[in-house]
Amino acid sequence: MDLNSASTVVLQVLTQATSQDTAVLKPAEEQLKQWETQPGFYSVLLNIFTNHTLDINVRWLAVLYFKNGIDRYWRRVAPHALSEEEKSTLRAGLITNFNEPINQIATQIAVLIAKVARLDCPRQWPELIPTLIESVKVQDDLRQHRALLTFYHVTKTLASKRLAADRKLFYDLASGIYNFACSLWNHHTDTFLQQVSSGNEAAVLSSLERTLLSLKVLRKLTVNGFVEPHKNMEVMGFLHGIFDRLKQFLECSRSVGTNNVCRDRLEKTIILFTKVLLDFLDQHPFSFTPLIQRSLEFSVSYVFTEVGEGITFERFIVQCMNLIKMIVKNYAYKPSKNFEDSSPETLEAHKIKMAFFTYPTLTEICRRLVSHYFLLTEEELTMWEEDPEGFTVEETGGDSWKYSLRPCTEVLFIDIFHEYNQTLTPVLLEMMQTLQGPTNVEDMNALLIKDAVYNAVGLAAYELFDSVDFDQWFKNQLLPELQVIHNRYKPLRRRVIWLIGQWISVKFKSDLRPMLYEAICNLLQDQDLVVRIETATTLKLTVDDFEFRTDQFLPYLETMFTLLFQLLQQVTECDTKMHVLHVLSCVIERVNMQIRPYVGCLVQYLPLLWKQSEEHNMLRCAILTTLIHLVQGLGADSKNLYPFLLPVIQLSTDVSQPPHVYLLEDGLELWLVTLENSPCITPELLRIFQNMSPLLERSSENLRTCFKIINGYIFLSSTEFLQTYAVGLCQSFCELLKEITTEGQVQVLKVVENALKVNPVLGPQMFQPILPYVFRGIIEGERYPVVMSTYLGVMGRVLLQNASFFSSLLNEMAHKFNQEMDQLLGNMIEMWVDRMDNITQPERRKLSALALLSLLPSDNSVIQDKFCGIINISVEGLHDVMTEDPETGTYKDCMLMSHLEEPKVTEDEEPPTEQDKRKKILALKDPVHTVSLQQFTYEKLKAQQELLGEQAFQPLMETVDTEIVTQLQEFLQGF
């Protein structure tokens, strides 16, 4: 591509590519795509985006195409890679001038230079770093800033490389430029501090921007540039100096005034200081040891004393708390139980921590956390009144929750209390003691203090296990507080029910549960929405608890379920509806069938909620979870939900519909439980199986559930299902068996085995294409025992329950193997006998014995030749299934089932599903459970004897080991 002639053409096409008209835009994009691999194209782009007289949008697009080209074509091994000659020219052009006037474009140029540096620096681009260092020294403000911006992005990118050779190069780079980077940062910092009181906001902002960028460079060099940074005086000098610099910058916040841009930049710089410390502590805990004392002193003074008043801000306080927390929790600073086993570095760090966290310091931190930081703020109380649902979402972990002050203070409290619980437990108990009895509703401050203390007691529940008699406290203090209905008392009603939720799994006597349920019923009718939502949360924790008893809960079930449903209707936010639905699901799951009388209202409401939540897939996931538990609770009655339920399953499991990305997993689970609880097949339920074929093609993590669904259809209505879908299903299975894992093969074959068991006539016909695959696997001696076991289970079903089909299959395989049928049959029996030990399930072992015995009586020489093996398998099977009656001394087959017994279900067990009942009925028709192996063996041997006559039969028996014959005779006594 000739630069002079091409520049005009490329410029014209780039201009067209910035058009809003798709008729102009699309052809331009296609043309640019074709040029991506043309030699000289990126040189043209470089000329365009460095020409400041051109349109900004065109230059922006040129930069983006250049940047994308680096990703695709810069590496030597890339298809259509740029030539070394062009790359050399481009590298030189990129660092000729750092004078880009547009901030956004300057940032993109810095990023793309860093991308090239990642691949080429320092080997192919040794001049990059020296050029940047020289450029950041120039007096021209614009050039200096752009060079510094590029210096930062290059340092950041090189620091992120992880291969050992790359790390070594970065260590060398850091050692070589660290002194300069420190000097640069100090220079810009001093300049800013001198200018901050001058009143020249533009100059202040300019120097602050350079301070921020140079600090970003130092952060990467300090954290990632040294193996043992504590041995480098410059590094440790910089880190020790951070605290004084932080104090200077915090004081500067008084001078910045109301300039929002300048204040924002100043706060970002202050936060960056703390990030340097946090990152260094994370990456080099032992190198950080000399900084522990100063870090703790600094953080505690600004967060827990008057020092920080008027100059700290929320994000800074959060960072300081994180620094304290990381030092307190740091595993490297915790000695072993046996101190002698700890390293000297660990012991030194531990000693510094212990010296700092004295009783007065810990007490003051604990008291300040509770009485200052735990207090509900005016802003929070206003939000409670104006947007109660928004308040609950924030409190329970909304998007901004993890970055805000409240959760940070609570986590710090938990960590410090856990680490120093012996010191802090008496402090918290004393705070509890001062708050006994009711609180004056007119004294809002007292109410908020009590709320804060109760919050602390809830957070420290596990640590206070031995120190608080929670049952007595619940009866004497907390329960009466829940009965105070005054509006101003609602923060405490909410906090008390939350507190009980925190203690329910820690220490709460089962006998007190009815009193709690009574209180929950009352609070679910509270006038305040936040209290009701918090009560629902505690109800969930209660029913989820290990000691939950259904009999205690049932008297309150109708009231609670009705009130929860009303709450679900009342709330409007998606997150809140999901939360309440989750509580309802938990209740339904725990009480199971007992829910049936009360779900009518919910069943009627869910279709409306599903329709309203069309744009909220996560809410729809919550609805699917609720439906799963509803179907399990309703059992066969869930058929009444089909007009709503089946279209929901249809949509959720249709991979051609976009929502399936969110809904598929829960949708498949709902499909499965619907089948398991269905009393009979319906045309609509049968029709949604059309969704299955694309699901099987995806070979996804949901295959296991898909196989369970297929089995569900086989158990529900094998004839209709197989006649409708077996051909397509067989094709899918054949494709799966080529590429699936061993476990997947077993799952496929189990489906076939179930089809043969349920429908011995239709099953083999419908899965006929798979049976040669199974036969071949047996003959060739499949090496995986679990697969071989399944092969033998499938073939055993065919041989025992459809002998004519087995004969035709044997004939087909004889042609394929080019062998005689008898020879092939002999090989199969021999392999079956040889690999019998692969079968571990007693049912399959008995099935194998029945199947091989079914070949008798026979005058076939091959079968007679394998007679010994057949008898061996039969005796093994008898050992597996025969149990001795201690009274009569006779043997009986323990797998025989004579009638359908309704199992007794205890309170903790789930009642049998419709599918469980179908399996029981099927077992009553299954030879494994209806034919006595003892009698079947006797009859087959008797028939063989009659066929051959005693004279020919006796030599046949003599081929069997005498010990086996003795065992056989013992089992057949009485016949």
PDB file of N, CA and C in Angstrom, residues 758-807:
ATOM      1  N   VAL A 758     -38.532 -51.436  30.669  1.00  0.00           N
ATOM      2  CA  VAL A 758     -39.927 -51.003  30.708  1.00  0.00           C
ATOM      3  C   VAL A 758     -40.720 -51.611  29.560  1.00  0.00           C
ATOM      4  N   ASN A 759     -40.095 -51.678  28.382  1.00  0.00           N
ATOM      5  CA  ASN A 759     -40.816 -52.139  27.196  1.00  0.00           C
ATOM      6  C   ASN A 759     -39.944 -53.131  26.426  1.00  0.00           C
ATOM      7  N   PRO A 760     -39.943 -54.404  26.848  1.00  0.00           N
ATOM      8  CA  PRO A 760     -39.037 -55.394  26.241  1.00  0.00           C
ATOM      9  C   PRO A 760     -39.302 -55.631  24.757  1.00  0.00           C
ATOM     10  N   VAL A 761     -40.521 -55.357  24.297  1.00  0.00           N
ATOM     11  CA  VAL A 761     -40.844 -55.600  22.889  1.00  0.00           C
ATOM     12  C   VAL A 761     -40.441 -54.411  22.029  1.00  0.00           C
ATOM     13  N   LEU A 762     -40.915 -53.243  22.401  1.00  0.00           N
ATOM     14  CA  LEU A 762     -40.671 -52.040  21.593  1.00  0.00           C
ATOM     15  C   LEU A 762     -39.252 -51.493  21.787  1.00  0.00           C
ATOM     16  N   GLY A 763     -38.735 -51.615  23.008  1.00  0.00           N
ATOM     17  CA  GLY A 763     -37.427 -51.031  23.323  1.00  0.00           C
ATOM     18  C   GLY A 763     -36.314 -51.475  22.388  1.00  0.00           C
ATOM     19  N   PRO A 764     -36.104 -52.809  22.217  1.00  0.00           N
ATOM     20  CA  PRO A 764     -35.025 -53.251  21.327  1.00  0.00           C
ATOM     21  C   PRO A 764     -35.215 -52.774  19.885  1.00  0.00           C
ATOM     22  N   GLN A 765     -36.464 -52.720  19.425  1.00  0.00           N
ATOM     23  CA  GLN A 765     -36.706 -52.256  18.053  1.00  0.00           C
ATOM     24  C   GLN A 765     -36.312 -50.785  17.906  1.00  0.00           C
ATOM     25  N   MET A 766     -36.704 -49.989  18.883  1.00  0.00           N
ATOM     26  CA  MET A 766     -36.486 -48.540  18.783  1.00  0.00           C
ATOM     27  C   MET A 766     -35.004 -48.165  18.932  1.00  0.00           C
ATOM     28  N   PHE A 767     -34.275 -48.922  19.755  1.00  0.00           N
ATOM     29  CA  PHE A 767     -32.861 -48.620  19.957  1.00  0.00           C
ATOM     30  C   PHE A 767     -31.969 -49.618  19.214  1.00  0.00           C
ATOM     31  N   GLN A 768     -32.520 -50.227  18.173  1.00  0.00           N
ATOM     32  CA  GLN A 768     -31.802 -51.234  17.397  1.00  0.00           C
ATOM     33  C   GLN A 768     -30.444 -50.736  16.884  1.00  0.00           C
ATOM     34  N   PRO A 769     -30.317 -49.440  16.416  1.00  0.00           N
ATOM     35  CA  PRO A 769     -29.010 -48.989  15.904  1.00  0.00           C
ATOM     36  C   PRO A 769     -27.905 -48.951  16.964  1.00  0.00           C
ATOM     37  N   ILE A 770     -28.280 -48.887  18.247  1.00  0.00           N
ATOM     38  CA  ILE A 770     -27.271 -48.803  19.305  1.00  0.00           C
ATOM     39  C   ILE A 770     -26.808 -50.187  19.755  1.00  0.00           C
ATOM     40  N   LEU A 771     -27.662 -51.198  19.592  1.00  0.00           N
ATOM     41  CA  LEU A 771     -27.344 -52.528  20.135  1.00  0.00           C
ATOM     42  C   LEU A 771     -26.110 -53.162  19.485  1.00  0.00           C
ATOM     43  N   PRO A 772     -25.859 -52.999  18.173  1.00  0.00           N
ATOM     44  CA  PRO A 772     -24.596 -53.520  17.621  1.00  0.00           C
ATOM     45  C   PRO A 772     -23.364 -52.886  18.271  1.00  0.00           C
ATOM     46  N   TYR A 773     -23.485 -51.620  18.609  1.00  0.00           N
ATOM     47  CA  TYR A 773     -22.397 -50.903  19.309  1.00  0.00           C
ATOM     48  C   TYR A 773     -22.121 -51.580  20.656  1.00  0.00           C
ATOM     49  N   VAL A 774     -23.212 -51.962  21.351  1.00  0.00           N
ATOM     50  CA  VAL A 774     -23.082 -52.631  22.652  1.00  0.00           C
ATOM     51  C   VAL A 774     -22.486 -54.021  22.468  1.00  0.00           C
ATOM     52  N   PHE A 775     -22.998 -54.743  21.466  1.00  0.00           N
ATOM     53  CA  PHE A 775     -22.525 -56.107  21.216  1.00  0.00           C
ATOM     54  C   PHE A 775     -21.027 -56.088  20.914  1.00  0.00           C
ATOM     55  N   ARG A 776     -20.614 -55.154  20.053  1.00  0.00           N
ATOM     56  CA  ARG A 776     -19.201 -55.040  19.694  1.00  0.00           C
ATOM     57  C   ARG A 776     -18.345 -54.741  20.937  1.00  0.00           C
ATOM     58  N   GLY A 777     -18.864 -53.883  21.798  1.00  0.00           N
ATOM     59  CA  GLY A 777     -18.125 -53.535  23.015  1.00  0.00           C
ATOM     60  C   GLY A 777     -17.885 -54.748  23.895  1.00  0.00           C
ATOM     61  N   ILE A 778     -18.884 -55.649  23.969  1.00  0.00           N
ATOM     62  CA  ILE A 778     -18.728 -56.870  24.785  1.00  0.00           C
ATOM     63  C   ILE A 778     -17.705 -57.801  24.143  1.00  0.00           C
ATOM     64  N   ILE A 779     -17.854 -58.049  22.834  1.00  0.00           N
ATOM     65  CA  ILE A 779     -16.975 -58.983  22.127  1.00  0.00           C
ATOM     66  C   ILE A 779     -15.520 -58.511  22.177  1.00  0.00           C
ATOM     67  N   GLU A 780     -15.321 -57.185  22.057  1.00  0.00           N
ATOM     68  CA  GLU A 780     -13.956 -56.648  22.024  1.00  0.00           C
ATOM     69  C   GLU A 780     -13.392 -56.398  23.422  1.00  0.00           C
ATOM     70  N   GLY A 781     -14.190 -56.683  24.451  1.00  0.00           N
ATOM     71  CA  GLY A 781     -13.686 -56.604  25.828  1.00  0.00           C
ATOM     72  C   GLY A 781     -13.449 -55.182  26.301  1.00  0.00           C
ATOM     73  N   GLU A 782     -14.510 -54.353  26.252  1.00  0.00           N
ATOM     74  CA  GLU A 782     -14.430 -52.951  26.718  1.00  0.00           C
ATOM     75  C   GLU A 782     -13.595 -52.858  27.996  1.00  0.00           C
ATOM     76  N   ARG A 783     -12.598 -51.917  27.979  1.00  0.00           N
ATOM     77  CA  ARG A 783     -11.631 -51.912  29.077  1.00  0.00           C
ATOM     78  C   ARG A 783     -12.119 -51.208  30.340  1.00  0.00           C
ATOM     79  N   TYR A 784     -13.135 -50.335  30.224  1.00  0.00           N
ATOM     80  CA  TYR A 784     -13.630 -49.635  31.417  1.00  0.00           C
ATOM     81  C   TYR A 784     -14.712 -50.484  32.103  1.00  0.00           C
ATOM     82  N   PRO A 785     -14.473 -50.920  33.335  1.00  0.00           N
ATOM     83  CA  PRO A 785     -15.427 -51.828  34.008  1.00  0.00           C
ATOM     84  C   PRO A 785     -16.846 -51.281  34.080  1.00  0.00           C
ATOM     85  N   VAL A 786     -16.997 -49.978  34.368  1.00  0.00           N
ATOM     86  CA  VAL A 786     -18.341 -49.429  34.534  1.00  0.00           C
ATOM     87  C   VAL A 786     -19.097 -49.441  33.204  1.00  0.00           C
ATOM     88  N   VAL A 787     -18.378 -49.233  32.078  1.00  0.00           N
ATOM     89  CA  VAL A 787     -19.025 -49.288  30.758  1.00  0.00           C
ATOM     90  C   VAL A 787     -19.366 -50.731  30.427  1.00  0.00           C
ATOM     91  N   MET A 788     -18.423 -51.644  30.676  1.00  0.00           N
ATOM     92  CA  MET A 788     -18.671 -53.063  30.392  1.00  0.00           C
ATOM     93  C   MET A 788     -19.872 -53.570  31.188  1.00  0.00           C
ATOM     94  N   SER A 789     -19.957 -53.164  32.435  1.00  0.00           N
ATOM     95  CA  SER A 789     -21.094 -53.554  33.278  1.00  0.00           C
ATOM     96  C   SER A 789     -22.412 -53.112  32.652  1.00  0.00           C
ATOM     97  N   THR A 790     -22.433 -51.905  32.105  1.00  0.00           N
ATOM     98  CA  THR A 790     -23.669 -51.390  31.491  1.00  0.00           C
ATOM     99  C   THR A 790     -23.964 -52.127  30.185  1.00  0.00           C
ATOM    100  N   TYR A 791     -22.916 -52.408  29.394  1.00  0.00           N
ATOM    101  CA  TYR A 791     -23.111 -53.210  28.168  1.00  0.00           C
ATOM    102  C   TYR A 791     -23.802 -54.530  28.505  1.00  0.00           C
ATOM    103  N   LEU A 792     -23.285 -55.208  29.535  1.00  0.00           N
ATOM    104  CA  LEU A 792     -23.833 -56.520  29.904  1.00  0.00           C
ATOM    105  C   LEU A 792     -25.260 -56.394  30.437  1.00  0.00           C
ATOM    106  N   GLY A 793     -25.562 -55.262  31.121  1.00  0.00           N
ATOM    107  CA  GLY A 793     -26.932 -55.027  31.581  1.00  0.00           C
ATOM    108  C   GLY A 793     -27.891 -54.878  30.415  1.00  0.00           C
ATOM    109  N   VAL A 794     -27.471 -54.125  29.393  1.00  0.00           N
ATOM    110  CA  VAL A 794     -28.313 -53.939  28.195  1.00  0.00           C
ATOM    111  C   VAL A 794     -28.517 -55.273  27.490  1.00  0.00           C
ATOM    112  N   MET A 795     -27.415 -55.981  27.247  1.00  0.00           N
ATOM    113  CA  MET A 795     -27.524 -57.248  26.501  1.00  0.00           C
ATOM    114  C   MET A 795     -28.280 -58.292  27.302  1.00  0.00           C
ATOM    115  N   GLY A 796     -28.126 -58.256  28.620  1.00  0.00           N
ATOM    116  CA  GLY A 796     -28.870 -59.194  29.459  1.00  0.00           C
ATOM    117  C   GLY A 796     -30.366 -59.019  29.312  1.00  0.00           C
ATOM    118  N   ARG A 797     -30.819 -57.747  29.217  1.00  0.00           N
ATOM    119  CA  ARG A 797     -32.254 -57.468  29.030  1.00  0.00           C
ATOM    120  C   ARG A 797     -32.754 -58.049  27.706  1.00  0.00           C
ATOM    121  N   VAL A 798     -31.984 -57.832  26.639  1.00  0.00           N
ATOM    122  CA  VAL A 798     -32.402 -58.323  25.314  1.00  0.00           C
ATOM    123  C   VAL A 798     -32.466 -59.844  25.322  1.00  0.00           C
ATOM    124  N   LEU A 799     -31.412 -60.473  25.829  1.00  0.00           N
ATOM    125  CA  LEU A 799     -31.329 -61.936  25.819  1.00  0.00           C
ATOM    126  C   LEU A 799     -32.441 -62.567  26.652  1.00  0.00           C
ATOM    127  N   LEU A 800     -32.715 -61.992  27.832  1.00  0.00           N
ATOM    128  CA  LEU A 800     -33.688 -62.586  28.746  1.00  0.00           C
ATOM    129  C   LEU A 800     -35.125 -62.283  28.332  1.00  0.00           C
ATOM    130  N   GLN A 801     -35.390 -61.067  27.864  1.00  0.00           N
ATOM    131  CA  GLN A 801     -36.773 -60.633  27.696  1.00  0.00           C
ATOM    132  C   GLN A 801     -37.236 -60.555  26.246  1.00  0.00           C
ATOM    133  N   ASN A 802     -36.298 -60.721  25.290  1.00  0.00           N
ATOM    134  CA  ASN A 802     -36.717 -60.723  23.877  1.00  0.00           C
ATOM    135  C   ASN A 802     -35.746 -61.597  23.090  1.00  0.00           C
ATOM    136  N   ALA A 803     -35.876 -62.919  23.297  1.00  0.00           N
ATOM    137  CA  ALA A 803     -34.923 -63.884  22.729  1.00  0.00           C
ATOM    138  C   ALA A 803     -34.910 -63.846  21.206  1.00  0.00           C
ATOM    139  N   SER A 804     -36.078 -63.626  20.586  1.00  0.00           N
ATOM    140  CA  SER A 804     -36.127 -63.606  19.122  1.00  0.00           C
ATOM    141  C   SER A 804     -35.339 -62.416  18.571  1.00  0.00           C
ATOM    142  N   PHE A 805     -35.433 -61.277  19.266  1.00  0.00           N
ATOM    143  CA  PHE A 805     -34.677 -60.101  18.810  1.00  0.00           C
ATOM    144  C   PHE A 805     -33.176 -60.357  18.998  1.00  0.00           C
ATOM    145  N   PHE A 806     -32.820 -61.012  20.103  1.00  0.00           N
ATOM    146  CA  PHE A 806     -31.403 -61.321  20.328  1.00  0.00           C
ATOM    147  C   PHE A 806     -30.871 -62.208  19.206  1.00  0.00           C
ATOM    148  N   SER A 807     -31.698 -63.155  18.763  1.00  0.00           N
ATOM    149  CA  SER A 807     -31.291 -64.063  17.689  1.00  0.00           C
ATOM    150  C   SER A 807     -31.028 -63.299  16.392  1.00  0.00           C
TER     151      SER A 807
END
